[in-house]
Amino acid sequence: MTPLDKPLKRELVIADVAYTLVLDPAGLKLTEKGRRRGVTLLWKDLVSGDAALAVALKASLETN
């Protein structure tokens, strides 16, 4: 395996909108192309299950 020791950037298109995905040793960040703010997810939160809990909480707040 190749270690992830520096940021890795990729572009992807979701529903005709371009995004930039950056993977680094701390986690990942998904940002709409041309923007600075995006969604950040730390690897430790993903592994611990905190990320799933945060998604479920956000979804429950948006439906109310």
N, C-alpha and C. Protein backbone atom coordinates (compact mmCIF):
# COMPACT_ATOMS: atom_id res chain seq x y z
N MET A 1 0.83 -1.18 0.00
CA MET A 1 0.00 0.00 0.00
C MET A 1 0.87 1.24 0.00
N THR A 2 0.39 2.27 -0.66
CA THR A 2 1.07 3.55 -0.68
C THR A 2 0.52 4.41 0.46
N PRO A 3 1.38 4.90 1.34
CA PRO A 3 0.88 5.72 2.45
C PRO A 3 0.36 7.07 1.95
N LEU A 4 -0.64 7.58 2.63
CA LEU A 4 -1.21 8.89 2.32
C LEU A 4 -0.47 9.91 3.19
N ASP A 5 0.62 10.44 2.65
CA ASP A 5 1.44 11.35 3.45
C ASP A 5 1.37 12.80 2.97
N LYS A 6 0.65 13.05 1.87
CA LYS A 6 0.44 14.42 1.40
C LYS A 6 -0.95 14.49 0.76
N PRO A 7 -1.52 15.69 0.65
CA PRO A 7 -2.88 15.81 0.10
C PRO A 7 -2.99 15.27 -1.32
N LEU A 8 -4.11 14.64 -1.58
CA LEU A 8 -4.43 14.09 -2.88
C LEU A 8 -5.73 14.75 -3.33
N LYS A 9 -5.71 15.47 -4.46
CA LYS A 9 -6.88 16.21 -4.94
C LYS A 9 -7.46 15.52 -6.16
N ARG A 10 -8.79 15.44 -6.19
CA ARG A 10 -9.50 14.88 -7.34
C ARG A 10 -10.75 15.71 -7.57
N GLU A 11 -11.18 15.77 -8.82
CA GLU A 11 -12.42 16.46 -9.17
C GLU A 11 -13.48 15.42 -9.48
N LEU A 12 -14.71 15.67 -9.04
CA LEU A 12 -15.81 14.79 -9.38
C LEU A 12 -17.06 15.62 -9.63
N VAL A 13 -17.99 15.05 -10.38
CA VAL A 13 -19.22 15.74 -10.72
C VAL A 13 -20.39 14.98 -10.11
N ILE A 14 -21.21 15.70 -9.33
CA ILE A 14 -22.40 15.12 -8.70
C ILE A 14 -23.59 15.98 -9.13
N ALA A 15 -24.54 15.38 -9.82
CA ALA A 15 -25.73 16.07 -10.29
C ALA A 15 -25.37 17.34 -11.08
N ASP A 16 -24.44 17.20 -12.00
CA ASP A 16 -23.99 18.28 -12.88
C ASP A 16 -23.31 19.44 -12.17
N VAL A 17 -22.83 19.22 -10.95
CA VAL A 17 -22.08 20.23 -10.20
C VAL A 17 -20.69 19.67 -9.93
N ALA A 18 -19.65 20.46 -10.26
CA ALA A 18 -18.27 20.03 -10.07
C ALA A 18 -17.83 20.26 -8.62
N TYR A 19 -17.16 19.27 -8.06
CA TYR A 19 -16.64 19.34 -6.69
C TYR A 19 -15.17 18.97 -6.69
N THR A 20 -14.46 19.45 -5.68
CA THR A 20 -13.08 19.06 -5.45
C THR A 20 -13.03 18.24 -4.18
N LEU A 21 -12.42 17.06 -4.27
CA LEU A 21 -12.24 16.18 -3.12
C LEU A 21 -10.77 16.16 -2.77
N VAL A 22 -10.46 16.49 -1.52
CA VAL A 22 -9.08 16.47 -1.04
C VAL A 22 -8.98 15.42 0.06
N LEU A 23 -8.11 14.45 -0.16
CA LEU A 23 -7.81 13.44 0.86
C LEU A 23 -6.45 13.76 1.44
N ASP A 24 -6.34 13.80 2.75
CA ASP A 24 -5.06 14.02 3.41
C ASP A 24 -4.97 13.13 4.64
N PRO A 25 -3.83 13.11 5.30
CA PRO A 25 -3.69 12.22 6.46
C PRO A 25 -4.69 12.46 7.58
N ALA A 26 -5.26 13.66 7.68
CA ALA A 26 -6.23 13.97 8.74
C ALA A 26 -7.64 13.55 8.39
N GLY A 27 -8.00 13.58 7.10
CA GLY A 27 -9.37 13.26 6.70
C GLY A 27 -9.63 13.63 5.26
N LEU A 28 -10.88 13.97 4.99
CA LEU A 28 -11.23 14.37 3.63
C LEU A 28 -12.08 15.63 3.65
N LYS A 29 -12.06 16.36 2.54
CA LYS A 29 -12.84 17.59 2.42
C LYS A 29 -13.44 17.61 1.02
N LEU A 30 -14.74 17.84 0.96
CA LEU A 30 -15.46 17.94 -0.30
C LEU A 30 -15.99 19.37 -0.41
N THR A 31 -15.57 20.05 -1.49
CA THR A 31 -15.91 21.45 -1.68
C THR A 31 -16.41 21.66 -3.11
N GLU A 32 -17.46 22.48 -3.25
CA GLU A 32 -17.91 22.84 -4.58
C GLU A 32 -16.77 23.59 -5.28
N LYS A 33 -16.53 23.23 -6.54
CA LYS A 33 -15.40 23.82 -7.25
C LYS A 33 -15.56 25.34 -7.32
N GLY A 34 -14.47 26.03 -6.99
CA GLY A 34 -14.49 27.49 -6.98
C GLY A 34 -14.88 28.08 -5.64
N ARG A 35 -15.22 27.26 -4.70
CA ARG A 35 -15.61 27.72 -3.36
C ARG A 35 -14.52 27.35 -2.37
N ARG A 36 -14.54 27.97 -1.20
CA ARG A 36 -13.56 27.67 -0.15
C ARG A 36 -14.13 26.79 0.95
N ARG A 37 -15.41 26.98 1.23
CA ARG A 37 -16.03 26.21 2.32
C ARG A 37 -16.60 24.91 1.77
N GLY A 38 -16.49 23.89 2.58
CA GLY A 38 -17.01 22.59 2.17
C GLY A 38 -17.27 21.72 3.38
N VAL A 39 -17.43 20.45 3.13
CA VAL A 39 -17.70 19.48 4.19
C VAL A 39 -16.38 18.78 4.51
N THR A 40 -16.03 18.76 5.79
CA THR A 40 -14.81 18.10 6.24
C THR A 40 -15.18 16.91 7.11
N LEU A 41 -14.51 15.80 6.89
CA LEU A 41 -14.73 14.59 7.67
C LEU A 41 -13.39 14.04 8.10
N LEU A 42 -13.18 13.97 9.40
CA LEU A 42 -11.92 13.44 9.92
C LEU A 42 -11.97 11.92 9.93
N TRP A 43 -10.83 11.29 9.65
CA TRP A 43 -10.77 9.82 9.63
C TRP A 43 -11.17 9.24 10.98
N LYS A 44 -10.74 9.89 12.08
CA LYS A 44 -11.05 9.34 13.41
C LYS A 44 -12.55 9.34 13.67
N ASP A 45 -13.28 10.36 13.14
CA ASP A 45 -14.73 10.40 13.31
C ASP A 45 -15.41 9.33 12.47
N LEU A 46 -14.88 9.09 11.30
CA LEU A 46 -15.43 8.05 10.43
C LEU A 46 -15.27 6.68 11.05
N VAL A 47 -14.11 6.40 11.59
CA VAL A 47 -13.82 5.09 12.20
C VAL A 47 -14.60 4.89 13.49
N SER A 48 -14.77 5.94 14.28
CA SER A 48 -15.44 5.81 15.58
C SER A 48 -16.96 5.74 15.46
N GLY A 49 -17.49 6.13 14.30
CA GLY A 49 -18.93 6.14 14.13
C GLY A 49 -19.55 7.49 14.41
N ASP A 50 -18.74 8.47 14.85
CA ASP A 50 -19.25 9.80 15.13
C ASP A 50 -19.79 10.46 13.86
N ALA A 51 -19.20 10.15 12.73
CA ALA A 51 -19.66 10.73 11.47
C ALA A 51 -21.08 10.27 11.14
N ALA A 52 -21.36 9.00 11.33
CA ALA A 52 -22.71 8.47 11.07
C ALA A 52 -23.72 9.10 12.01
N LEU A 53 -23.32 9.29 13.25
CA LEU A 53 -24.21 9.92 14.22
C LEU A 53 -24.51 11.36 13.83
N ALA A 54 -23.50 12.09 13.36
CA ALA A 54 -23.69 13.48 12.94
C ALA A 54 -24.61 13.57 11.73
N VAL A 55 -24.47 12.65 10.79
CA VAL A 55 -25.34 12.63 9.61
C VAL A 55 -26.78 12.35 10.01
N ALA A 56 -26.98 11.40 10.90
CA ALA A 56 -28.32 11.06 11.36
C ALA A 56 -28.96 12.24 12.10
N LEU A 57 -28.19 12.93 12.92
CA LEU A 57 -28.69 14.08 13.66
C LEU A 57 -29.07 15.21 12.70
N LYS A 58 -28.21 15.48 11.74
CA LYS A 58 -28.50 16.54 10.77
C LYS A 58 -29.75 16.21 9.97
N ALA A 59 -29.91 14.96 9.57
CA ALA A 59 -31.09 14.55 8.80
C ALA A 59 -32.34 14.70 9.63
N SER A 60 -32.28 14.36 10.92
CA SER A 60 -33.46 14.47 11.76
C SER A 60 -33.85 15.93 12.00
N LEU A 61 -32.87 16.83 12.05
CA LEU A 61 -33.17 18.24 12.23
C LEU A 61 -33.74 18.87 10.97
N GLU A 62 -33.31 18.39 9.80
CA GLU A 62 -33.81 18.95 8.55
C GLU A 62 -35.23 18.53 8.25
N THR A 63 -35.68 17.40 8.76
CA THR A 63 -37.04 16.94 8.48
C THR A 63 -38.07 17.60 9.38
N ASN A 64 -37.63 18.20 10.49
CA ASN A 64 -38.57 18.84 11.42
C ASN A 64 -38.81 20.28 11.11
